[in-house]
CSV table of C-alpha atoms in Angstrom, one decimal:
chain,number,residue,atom,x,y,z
A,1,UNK,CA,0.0,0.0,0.0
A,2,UNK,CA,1.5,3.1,-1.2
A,3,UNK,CA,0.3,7.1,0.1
A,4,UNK,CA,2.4,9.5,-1.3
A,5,UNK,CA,5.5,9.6,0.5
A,6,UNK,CA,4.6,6.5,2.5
A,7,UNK,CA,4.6,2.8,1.8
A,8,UNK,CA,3.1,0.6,4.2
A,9,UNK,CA,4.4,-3.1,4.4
A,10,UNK,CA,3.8,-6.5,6.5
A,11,UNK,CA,5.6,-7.0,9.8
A,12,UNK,CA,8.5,-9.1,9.4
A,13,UNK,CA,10.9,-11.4,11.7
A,14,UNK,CA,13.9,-8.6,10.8
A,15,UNK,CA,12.1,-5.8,12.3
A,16,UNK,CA,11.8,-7.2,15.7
A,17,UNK,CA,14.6,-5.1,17.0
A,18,UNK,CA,13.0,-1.8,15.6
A,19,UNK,CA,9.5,-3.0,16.9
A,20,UNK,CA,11.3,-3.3,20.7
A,21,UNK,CA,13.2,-0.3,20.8
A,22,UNK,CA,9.6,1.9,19.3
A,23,UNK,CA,7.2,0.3,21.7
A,24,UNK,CA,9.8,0.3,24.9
A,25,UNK,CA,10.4,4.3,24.5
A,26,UNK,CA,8.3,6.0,26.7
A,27,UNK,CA,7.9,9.1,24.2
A,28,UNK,CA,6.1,7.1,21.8
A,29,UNK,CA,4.4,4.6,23.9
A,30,UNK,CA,2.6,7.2,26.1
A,31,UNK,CA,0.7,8.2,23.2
A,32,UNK,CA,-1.1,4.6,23.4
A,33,UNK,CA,-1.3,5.2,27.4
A,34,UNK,CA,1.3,3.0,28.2
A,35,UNK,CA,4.7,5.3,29.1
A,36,UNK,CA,6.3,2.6,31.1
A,37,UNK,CA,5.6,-0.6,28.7
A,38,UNK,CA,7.0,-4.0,30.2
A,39,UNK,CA,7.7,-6.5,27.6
A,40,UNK,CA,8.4,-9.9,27.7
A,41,UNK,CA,12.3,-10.6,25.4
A,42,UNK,CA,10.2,-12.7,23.6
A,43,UNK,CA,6.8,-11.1,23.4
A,44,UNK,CA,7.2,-10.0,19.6
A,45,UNK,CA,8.2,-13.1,18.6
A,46,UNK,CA,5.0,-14.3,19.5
A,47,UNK,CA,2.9,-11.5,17.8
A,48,UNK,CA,4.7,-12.0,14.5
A,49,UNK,CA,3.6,-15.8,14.6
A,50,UNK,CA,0.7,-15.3,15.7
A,51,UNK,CA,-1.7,-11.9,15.5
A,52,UNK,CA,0.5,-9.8,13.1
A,53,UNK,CA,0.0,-12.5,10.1
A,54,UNK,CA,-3.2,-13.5,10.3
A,55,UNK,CA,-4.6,-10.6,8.1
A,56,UNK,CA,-8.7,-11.9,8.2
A,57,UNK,CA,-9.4,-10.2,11.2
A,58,UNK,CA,-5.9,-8.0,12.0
A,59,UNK,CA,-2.9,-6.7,10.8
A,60,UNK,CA,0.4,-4.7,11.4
A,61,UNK,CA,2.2,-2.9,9.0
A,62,UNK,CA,5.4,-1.2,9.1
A,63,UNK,CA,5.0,2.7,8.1
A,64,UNK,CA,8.3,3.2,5.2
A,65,UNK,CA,8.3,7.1,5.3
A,66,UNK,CA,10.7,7.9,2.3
A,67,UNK,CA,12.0,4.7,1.9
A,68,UNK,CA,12.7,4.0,5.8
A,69,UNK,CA,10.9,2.6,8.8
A,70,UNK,CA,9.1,5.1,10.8
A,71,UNK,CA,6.6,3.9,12.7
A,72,UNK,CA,3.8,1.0,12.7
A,73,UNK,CA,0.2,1.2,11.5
A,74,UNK,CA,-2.3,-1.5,12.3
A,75,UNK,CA,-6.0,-3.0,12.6
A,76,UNK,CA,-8.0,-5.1,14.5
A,77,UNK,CA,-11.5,-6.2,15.3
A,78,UNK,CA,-12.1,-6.6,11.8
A,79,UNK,CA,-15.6,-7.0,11.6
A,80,UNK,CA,-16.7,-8.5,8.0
A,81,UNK,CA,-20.7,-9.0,8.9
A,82,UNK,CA,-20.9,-5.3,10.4
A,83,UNK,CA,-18.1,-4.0,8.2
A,84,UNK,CA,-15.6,-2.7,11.0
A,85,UNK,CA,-12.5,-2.2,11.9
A,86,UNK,CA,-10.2,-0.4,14.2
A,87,UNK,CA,-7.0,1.4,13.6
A,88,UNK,CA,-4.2,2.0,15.8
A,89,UNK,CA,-1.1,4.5,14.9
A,90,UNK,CA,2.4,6.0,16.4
A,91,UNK,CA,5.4,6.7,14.4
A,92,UNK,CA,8.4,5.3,16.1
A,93,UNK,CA,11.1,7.8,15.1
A,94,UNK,CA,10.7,11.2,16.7
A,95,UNK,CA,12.2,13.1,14.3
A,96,UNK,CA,10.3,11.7,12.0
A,97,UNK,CA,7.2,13.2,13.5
A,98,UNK,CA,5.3,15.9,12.2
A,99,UNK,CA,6.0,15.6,8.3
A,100,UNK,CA,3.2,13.9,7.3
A,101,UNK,CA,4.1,10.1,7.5
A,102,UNK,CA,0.7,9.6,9.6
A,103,UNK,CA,-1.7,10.9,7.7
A,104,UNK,CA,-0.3,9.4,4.7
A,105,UNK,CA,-0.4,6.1,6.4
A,106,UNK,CA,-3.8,6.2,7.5
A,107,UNK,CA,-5.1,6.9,4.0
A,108,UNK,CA,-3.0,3.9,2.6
A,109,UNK,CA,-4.7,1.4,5.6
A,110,UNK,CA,-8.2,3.3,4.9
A,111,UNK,CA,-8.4,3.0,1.6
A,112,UNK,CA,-7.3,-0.4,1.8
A,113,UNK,CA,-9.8,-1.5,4.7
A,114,UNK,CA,-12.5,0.0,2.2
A,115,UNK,CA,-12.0,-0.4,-1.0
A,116,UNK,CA,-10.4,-3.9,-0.4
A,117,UNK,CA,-12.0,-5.1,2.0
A,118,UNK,CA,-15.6,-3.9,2.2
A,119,UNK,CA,-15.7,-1.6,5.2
A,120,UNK,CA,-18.1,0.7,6.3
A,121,UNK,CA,-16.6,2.2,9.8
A,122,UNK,CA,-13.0,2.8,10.8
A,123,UNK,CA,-12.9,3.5,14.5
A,124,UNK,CA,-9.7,5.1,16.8
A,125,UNK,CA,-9.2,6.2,20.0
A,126,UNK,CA,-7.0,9.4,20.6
A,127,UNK,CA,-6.4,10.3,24.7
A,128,UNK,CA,-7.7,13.8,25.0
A,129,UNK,CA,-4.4,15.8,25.6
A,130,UNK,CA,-3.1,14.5,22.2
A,131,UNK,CA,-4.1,17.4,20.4
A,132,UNK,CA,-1.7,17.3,17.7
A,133,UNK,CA,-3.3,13.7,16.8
A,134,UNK,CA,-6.6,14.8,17.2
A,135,UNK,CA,-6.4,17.5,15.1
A,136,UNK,CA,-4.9,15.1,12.3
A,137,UNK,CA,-7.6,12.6,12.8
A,138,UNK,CA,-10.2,15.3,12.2
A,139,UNK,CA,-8.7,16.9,9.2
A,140,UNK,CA,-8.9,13.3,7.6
A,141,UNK,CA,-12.5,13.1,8.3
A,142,UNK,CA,-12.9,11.2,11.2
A,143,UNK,CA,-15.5,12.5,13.9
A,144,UNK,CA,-15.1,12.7,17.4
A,145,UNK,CA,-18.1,10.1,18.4
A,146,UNK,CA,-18.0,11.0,22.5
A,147,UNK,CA,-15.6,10.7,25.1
A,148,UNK,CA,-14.5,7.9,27.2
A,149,UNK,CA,-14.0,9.9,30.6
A,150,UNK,CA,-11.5,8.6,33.0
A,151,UNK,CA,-10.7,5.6,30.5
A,152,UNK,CA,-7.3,5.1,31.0
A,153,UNK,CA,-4.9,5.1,34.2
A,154,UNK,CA,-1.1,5.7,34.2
A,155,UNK,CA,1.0,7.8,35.7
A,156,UNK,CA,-1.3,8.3,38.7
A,157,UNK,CA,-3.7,10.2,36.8
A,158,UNK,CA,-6.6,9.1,34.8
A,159,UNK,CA,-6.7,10.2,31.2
A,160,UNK,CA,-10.1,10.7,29.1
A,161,UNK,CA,-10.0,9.0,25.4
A,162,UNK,CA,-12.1,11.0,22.4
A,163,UNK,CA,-13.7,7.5,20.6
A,164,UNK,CA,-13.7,8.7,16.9
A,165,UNK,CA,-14.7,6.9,13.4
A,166,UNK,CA,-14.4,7.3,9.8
A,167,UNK,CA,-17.4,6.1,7.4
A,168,UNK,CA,-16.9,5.2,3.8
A,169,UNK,CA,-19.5,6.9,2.8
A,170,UNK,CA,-18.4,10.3,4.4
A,171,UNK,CA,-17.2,13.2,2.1
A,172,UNK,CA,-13.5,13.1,2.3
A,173,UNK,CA,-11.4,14.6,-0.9
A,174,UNK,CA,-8.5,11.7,-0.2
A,175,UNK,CA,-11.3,8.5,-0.6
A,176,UNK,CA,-12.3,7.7,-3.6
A,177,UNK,CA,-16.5,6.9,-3.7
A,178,UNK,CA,-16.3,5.1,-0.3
A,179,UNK,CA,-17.9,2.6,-2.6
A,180,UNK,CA,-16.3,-1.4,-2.5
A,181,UNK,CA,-15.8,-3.0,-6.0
A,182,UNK,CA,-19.3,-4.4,-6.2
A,183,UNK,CA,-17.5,-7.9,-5.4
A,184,UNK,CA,-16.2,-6.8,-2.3
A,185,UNK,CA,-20.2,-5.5,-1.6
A,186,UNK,CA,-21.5,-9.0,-2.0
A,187,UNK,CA,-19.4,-10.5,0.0
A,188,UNK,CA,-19.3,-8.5,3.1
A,189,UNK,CA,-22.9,-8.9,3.3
């Protein structure tokens, strides 16, 4: 899946060190409320053998921004019989944040998601402080749905979540019709 100046590409065995040192950082992993992860040595190992190639109901990508690794882009909860799925973003490298790998990626998965696979609803969760994410989710057409007060818990404080979503049939310029290849609409249903 290609977006511009981002190419989005299966998890492989080889980026197990990159996929340790992003998602053991506390600068990125605070971003997914966890700013003090503990993981197992082996705990990737497991993912890519198990959840990160079975691509019927979840997947994980690695986000290439210009030809390099930047971050990791993935769903889950795919939902063929009420056409969801979820998303889940961070880009790895920080100074690779803030030029545009993210939105970029999103599109690739989202277009993807709908065009390829028949959905109808892409959903996220952004915690409330993250306003720079936010404000990217809304510019590509997502809608905040409400707010998940009090959701999360580190650092000793609670943190509130905005739940937000992204229809196919919404009127974004980036998305083609939000119409499936009529295949893809038999199927799904």
């Amino acid at each position: 899946m290609v977006e511009g100046n981002v190419a989005l590409r299966p998890v492989r065995p080889d980026d197990l060190p990159l996929l340790r040192r992003w998602q053991t950082d506390p600068r990125i992993m605070t971003g997914w409320g966890m700013p003090q992860p503990l993981r197992a040595h082996n705990a990737f190992e497991h993912q890519i053998v198990g959840e990160f190639t079975r691509f019927e109901s979840a997947a994980v990508f690695i986000i290439e921004g210009d030809g390099e690794p930047v971050g990791r882009i993935d769903f889950s909860d795919f939902d063929p019989r009420h056409r969801s799925a979820e998303l889940a973003i961070y880009i790895g490298e920080v100074d690779a944040q803030g030029k545009g790998y993210a939105g970029n990626a999103i599109k690739a998965i989202s277009t993807y998601l709908i065009l390829q696979r028949g959905v109808h609803r892409i959903e996220l969760n952004v915690l409330e402080w993250n306003q720079r994410a936010h404000d990217l989710y809304l510019r590509l057409g997502f809608r905040d749905e409400g707010l998940l007060r009090d959701h999360m818990y580190f650092d000793g404080v609670w943190h509130s979540e905005y739940q937000m979503a992204l229809l196919a049939s919404d009127p974004v310029d980036w998305l083609p019709d939000g119409q499936p290849p009529e295949y893809v609409r038999q199927t799904a249903t």
